[in-house]
PDB file of C-alpha atoms in Angstrom:
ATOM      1  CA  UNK A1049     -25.409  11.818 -15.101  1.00  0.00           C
ATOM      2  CA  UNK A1050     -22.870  10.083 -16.598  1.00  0.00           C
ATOM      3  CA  UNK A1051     -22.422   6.599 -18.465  1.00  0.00           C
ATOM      4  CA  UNK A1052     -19.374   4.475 -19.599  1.00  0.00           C
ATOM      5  CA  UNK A1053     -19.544   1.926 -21.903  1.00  0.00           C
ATOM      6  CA  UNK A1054     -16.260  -0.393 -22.151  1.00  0.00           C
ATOM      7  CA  UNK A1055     -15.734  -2.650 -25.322  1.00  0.00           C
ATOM      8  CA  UNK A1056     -12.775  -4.597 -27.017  1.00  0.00           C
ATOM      9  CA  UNK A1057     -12.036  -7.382 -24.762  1.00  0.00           C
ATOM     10  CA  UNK A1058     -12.139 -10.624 -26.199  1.00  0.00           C
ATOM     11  CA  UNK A1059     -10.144 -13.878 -26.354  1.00  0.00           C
ATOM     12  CA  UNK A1060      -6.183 -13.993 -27.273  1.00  0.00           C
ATOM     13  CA  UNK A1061      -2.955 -15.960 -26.929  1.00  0.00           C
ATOM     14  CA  UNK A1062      -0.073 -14.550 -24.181  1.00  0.00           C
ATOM     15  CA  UNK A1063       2.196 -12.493 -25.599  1.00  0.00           C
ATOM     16  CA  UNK A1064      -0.501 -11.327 -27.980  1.00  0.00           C
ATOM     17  CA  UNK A1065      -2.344  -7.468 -27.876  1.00  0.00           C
ATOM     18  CA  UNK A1066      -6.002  -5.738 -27.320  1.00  0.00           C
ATOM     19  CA  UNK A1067      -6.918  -2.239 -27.335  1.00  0.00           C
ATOM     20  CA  UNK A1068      -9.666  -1.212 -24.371  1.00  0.00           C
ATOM     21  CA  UNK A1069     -12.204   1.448 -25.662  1.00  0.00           C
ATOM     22  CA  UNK A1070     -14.545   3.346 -23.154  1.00  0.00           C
ATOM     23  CA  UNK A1071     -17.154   5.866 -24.308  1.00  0.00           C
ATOM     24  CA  UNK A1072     -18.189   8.923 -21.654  1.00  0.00           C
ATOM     25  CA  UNK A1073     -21.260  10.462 -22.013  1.00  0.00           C
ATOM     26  CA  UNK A1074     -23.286  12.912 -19.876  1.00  0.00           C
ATOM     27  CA  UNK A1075     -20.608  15.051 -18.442  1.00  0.00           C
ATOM     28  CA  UNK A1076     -17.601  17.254 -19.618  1.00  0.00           C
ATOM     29  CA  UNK A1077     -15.977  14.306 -20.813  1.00  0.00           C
ATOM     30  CA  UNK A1078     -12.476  16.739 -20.894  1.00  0.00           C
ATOM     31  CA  UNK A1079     -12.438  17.477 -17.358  1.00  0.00           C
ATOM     32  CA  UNK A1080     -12.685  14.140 -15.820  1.00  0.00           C
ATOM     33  CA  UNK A1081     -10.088  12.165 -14.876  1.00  0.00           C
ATOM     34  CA  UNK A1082     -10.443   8.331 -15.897  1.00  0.00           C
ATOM     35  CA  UNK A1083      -9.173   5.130 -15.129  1.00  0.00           C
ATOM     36  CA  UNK A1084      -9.348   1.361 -16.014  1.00  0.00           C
ATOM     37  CA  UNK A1085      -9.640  -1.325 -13.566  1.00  0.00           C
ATOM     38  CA  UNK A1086      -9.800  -5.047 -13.237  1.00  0.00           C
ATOM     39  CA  UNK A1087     -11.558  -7.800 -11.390  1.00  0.00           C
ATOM     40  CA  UNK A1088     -10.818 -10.964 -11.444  1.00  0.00           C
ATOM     41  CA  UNK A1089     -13.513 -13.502 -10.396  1.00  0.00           C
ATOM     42  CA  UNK A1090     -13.614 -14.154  -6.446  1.00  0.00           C
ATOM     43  CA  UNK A1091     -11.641 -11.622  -5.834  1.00  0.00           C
ATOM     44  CA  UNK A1092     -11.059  -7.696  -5.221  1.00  0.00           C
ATOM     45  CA  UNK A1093     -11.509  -5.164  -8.043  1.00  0.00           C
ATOM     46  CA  UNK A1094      -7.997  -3.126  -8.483  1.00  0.00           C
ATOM     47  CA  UNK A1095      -6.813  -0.184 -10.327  1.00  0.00           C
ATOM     48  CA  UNK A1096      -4.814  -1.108 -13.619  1.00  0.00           C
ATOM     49  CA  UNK A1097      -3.889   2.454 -15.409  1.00  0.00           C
ATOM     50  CA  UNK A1098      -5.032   5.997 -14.415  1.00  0.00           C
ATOM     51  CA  UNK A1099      -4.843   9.730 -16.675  1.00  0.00           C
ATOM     52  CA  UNK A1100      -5.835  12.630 -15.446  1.00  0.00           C
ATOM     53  CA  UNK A1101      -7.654  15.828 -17.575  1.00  0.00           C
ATOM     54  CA  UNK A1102      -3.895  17.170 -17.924  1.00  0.00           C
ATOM     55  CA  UNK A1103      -2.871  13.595 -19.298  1.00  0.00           C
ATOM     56  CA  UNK A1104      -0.853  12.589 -16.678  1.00  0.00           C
ATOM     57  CA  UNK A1105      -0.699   8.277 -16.303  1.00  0.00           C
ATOM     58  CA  UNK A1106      -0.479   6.408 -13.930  1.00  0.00           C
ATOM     59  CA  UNK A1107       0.134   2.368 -13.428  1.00  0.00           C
ATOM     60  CA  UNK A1108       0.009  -0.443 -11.275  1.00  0.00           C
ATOM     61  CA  UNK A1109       4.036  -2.212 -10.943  1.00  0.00           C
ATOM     62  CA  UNK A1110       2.243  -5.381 -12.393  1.00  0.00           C
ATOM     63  CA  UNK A1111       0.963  -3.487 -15.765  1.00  0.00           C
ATOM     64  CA  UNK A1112       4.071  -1.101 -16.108  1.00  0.00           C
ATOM     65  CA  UNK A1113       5.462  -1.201 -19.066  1.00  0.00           C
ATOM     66  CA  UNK A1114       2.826  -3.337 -21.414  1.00  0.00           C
ATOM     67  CA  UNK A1115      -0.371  -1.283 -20.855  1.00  0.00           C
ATOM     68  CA  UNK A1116      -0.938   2.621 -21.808  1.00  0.00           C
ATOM     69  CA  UNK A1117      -3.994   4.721 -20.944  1.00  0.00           C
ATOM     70  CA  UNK A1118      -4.613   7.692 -23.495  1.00  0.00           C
ATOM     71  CA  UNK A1119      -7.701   9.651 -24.114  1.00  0.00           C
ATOM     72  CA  UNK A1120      -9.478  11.620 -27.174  1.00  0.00           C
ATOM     73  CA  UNK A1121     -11.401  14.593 -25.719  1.00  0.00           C
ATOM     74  CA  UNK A1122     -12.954  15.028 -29.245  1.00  0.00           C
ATOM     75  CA  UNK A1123     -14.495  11.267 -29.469  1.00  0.00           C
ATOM     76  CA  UNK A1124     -15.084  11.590 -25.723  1.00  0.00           C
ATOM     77  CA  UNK A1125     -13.512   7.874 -25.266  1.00  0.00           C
ATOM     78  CA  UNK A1126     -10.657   6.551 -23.096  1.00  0.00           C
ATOM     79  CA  UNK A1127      -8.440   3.719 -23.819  1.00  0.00           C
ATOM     80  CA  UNK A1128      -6.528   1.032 -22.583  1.00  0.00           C
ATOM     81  CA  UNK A1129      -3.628  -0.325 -24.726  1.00  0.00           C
ATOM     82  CA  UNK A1130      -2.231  -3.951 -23.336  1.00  0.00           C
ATOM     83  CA  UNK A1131       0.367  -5.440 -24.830  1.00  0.00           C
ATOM     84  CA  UNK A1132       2.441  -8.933 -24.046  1.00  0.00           C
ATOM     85  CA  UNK A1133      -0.667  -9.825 -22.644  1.00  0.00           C
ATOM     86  CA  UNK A1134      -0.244 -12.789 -19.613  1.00  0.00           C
ATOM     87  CA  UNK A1135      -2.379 -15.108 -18.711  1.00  0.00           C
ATOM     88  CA  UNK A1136      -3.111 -13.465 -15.112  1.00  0.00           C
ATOM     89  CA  UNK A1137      -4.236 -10.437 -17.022  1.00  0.00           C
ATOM     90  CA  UNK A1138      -7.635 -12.488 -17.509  1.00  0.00           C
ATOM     91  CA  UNK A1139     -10.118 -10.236 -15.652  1.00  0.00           C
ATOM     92  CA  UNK A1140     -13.233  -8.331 -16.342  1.00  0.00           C
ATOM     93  CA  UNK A1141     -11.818  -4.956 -16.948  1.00  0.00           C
ATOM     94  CA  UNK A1142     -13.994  -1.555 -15.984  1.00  0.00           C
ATOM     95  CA  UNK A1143     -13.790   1.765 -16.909  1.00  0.00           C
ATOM     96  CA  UNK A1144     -14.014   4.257 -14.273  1.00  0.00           C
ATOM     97  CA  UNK A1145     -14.325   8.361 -13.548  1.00  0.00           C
ATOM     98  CA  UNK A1146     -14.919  10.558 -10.662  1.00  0.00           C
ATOM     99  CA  UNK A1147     -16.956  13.637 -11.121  1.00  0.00           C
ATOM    100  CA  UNK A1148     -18.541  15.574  -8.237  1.00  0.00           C
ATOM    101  CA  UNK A1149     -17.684  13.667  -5.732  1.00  0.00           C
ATOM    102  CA  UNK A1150     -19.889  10.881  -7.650  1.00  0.00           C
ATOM    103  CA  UNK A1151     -17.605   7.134  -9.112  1.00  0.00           C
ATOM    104  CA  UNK A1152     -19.293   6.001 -12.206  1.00  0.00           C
ATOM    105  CA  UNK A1153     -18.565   2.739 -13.700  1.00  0.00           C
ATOM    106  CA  UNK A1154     -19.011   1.168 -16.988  1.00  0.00           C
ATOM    107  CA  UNK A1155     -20.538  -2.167 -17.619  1.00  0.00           C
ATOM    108  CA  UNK A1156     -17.069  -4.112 -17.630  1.00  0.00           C
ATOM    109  CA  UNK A1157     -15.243  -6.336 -20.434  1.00  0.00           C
ATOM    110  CA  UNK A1158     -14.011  -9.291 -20.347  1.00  0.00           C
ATOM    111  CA  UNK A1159     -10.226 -10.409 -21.252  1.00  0.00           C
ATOM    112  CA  UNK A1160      -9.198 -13.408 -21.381  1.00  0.00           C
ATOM    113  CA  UNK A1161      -5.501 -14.670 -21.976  1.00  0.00           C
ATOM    114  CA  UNK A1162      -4.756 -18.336 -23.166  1.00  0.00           C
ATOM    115  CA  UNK A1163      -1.451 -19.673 -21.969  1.00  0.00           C
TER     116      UNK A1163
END
């Protein structure tokens, strides 16, 4: 049913910025709730930033402060803001939603943070 297609990760210095993009299709991209998460490689994928179809956020303590989730309904995309990037931000980062008691992920992309 549905697909998610991250992009915008890429190579940058700490302390610098990327913006996340993730593109919904298949579904009622306005009543889904969405979320970003991270995996870094050998270990556990986590949640990073949540927002819900009312636009409520959420964040992990680790992100809080640097990253913000938004969405635009109309270009049926979600996004992930980071800012004063840090090295152990380097992860593959996923886009995620939950719709009928169904998770679909995206493809995943990668950021990497130079110190």
């Amino acid at each position: 049913q549905v697909q998610l297609v991250e992009s915008g990760g890429g190579l940058v210095q700490a302390g610098g910025s990327l913006r996340l993009s993730c593109a919904a299709s298949g579904s009622d991209f306005s009543k889904n709730p969405m979320a970003w998460y991270r995996q870094v490689k050998g270990k556990q994928r986590e949640p990073v930033a949540s927002i819900t179809s009312g636009d409520i956020t959420g964040y992990a303590d680790s992100v809080k402060g640097r990253f913000t989730i938004s969405r635009d309904n109309a270009k049926n995309t979600v996004y992930l803001q980071m800012n004063s990037l840090k090295p152990e931000d380097t992860a593959v980062y996923y886009c995620n939603t939950y719709v009928r008691y169904t998770l679909y992920w995206g493809q995943g992309t990668q950021v990497t943070v130079s110190s």
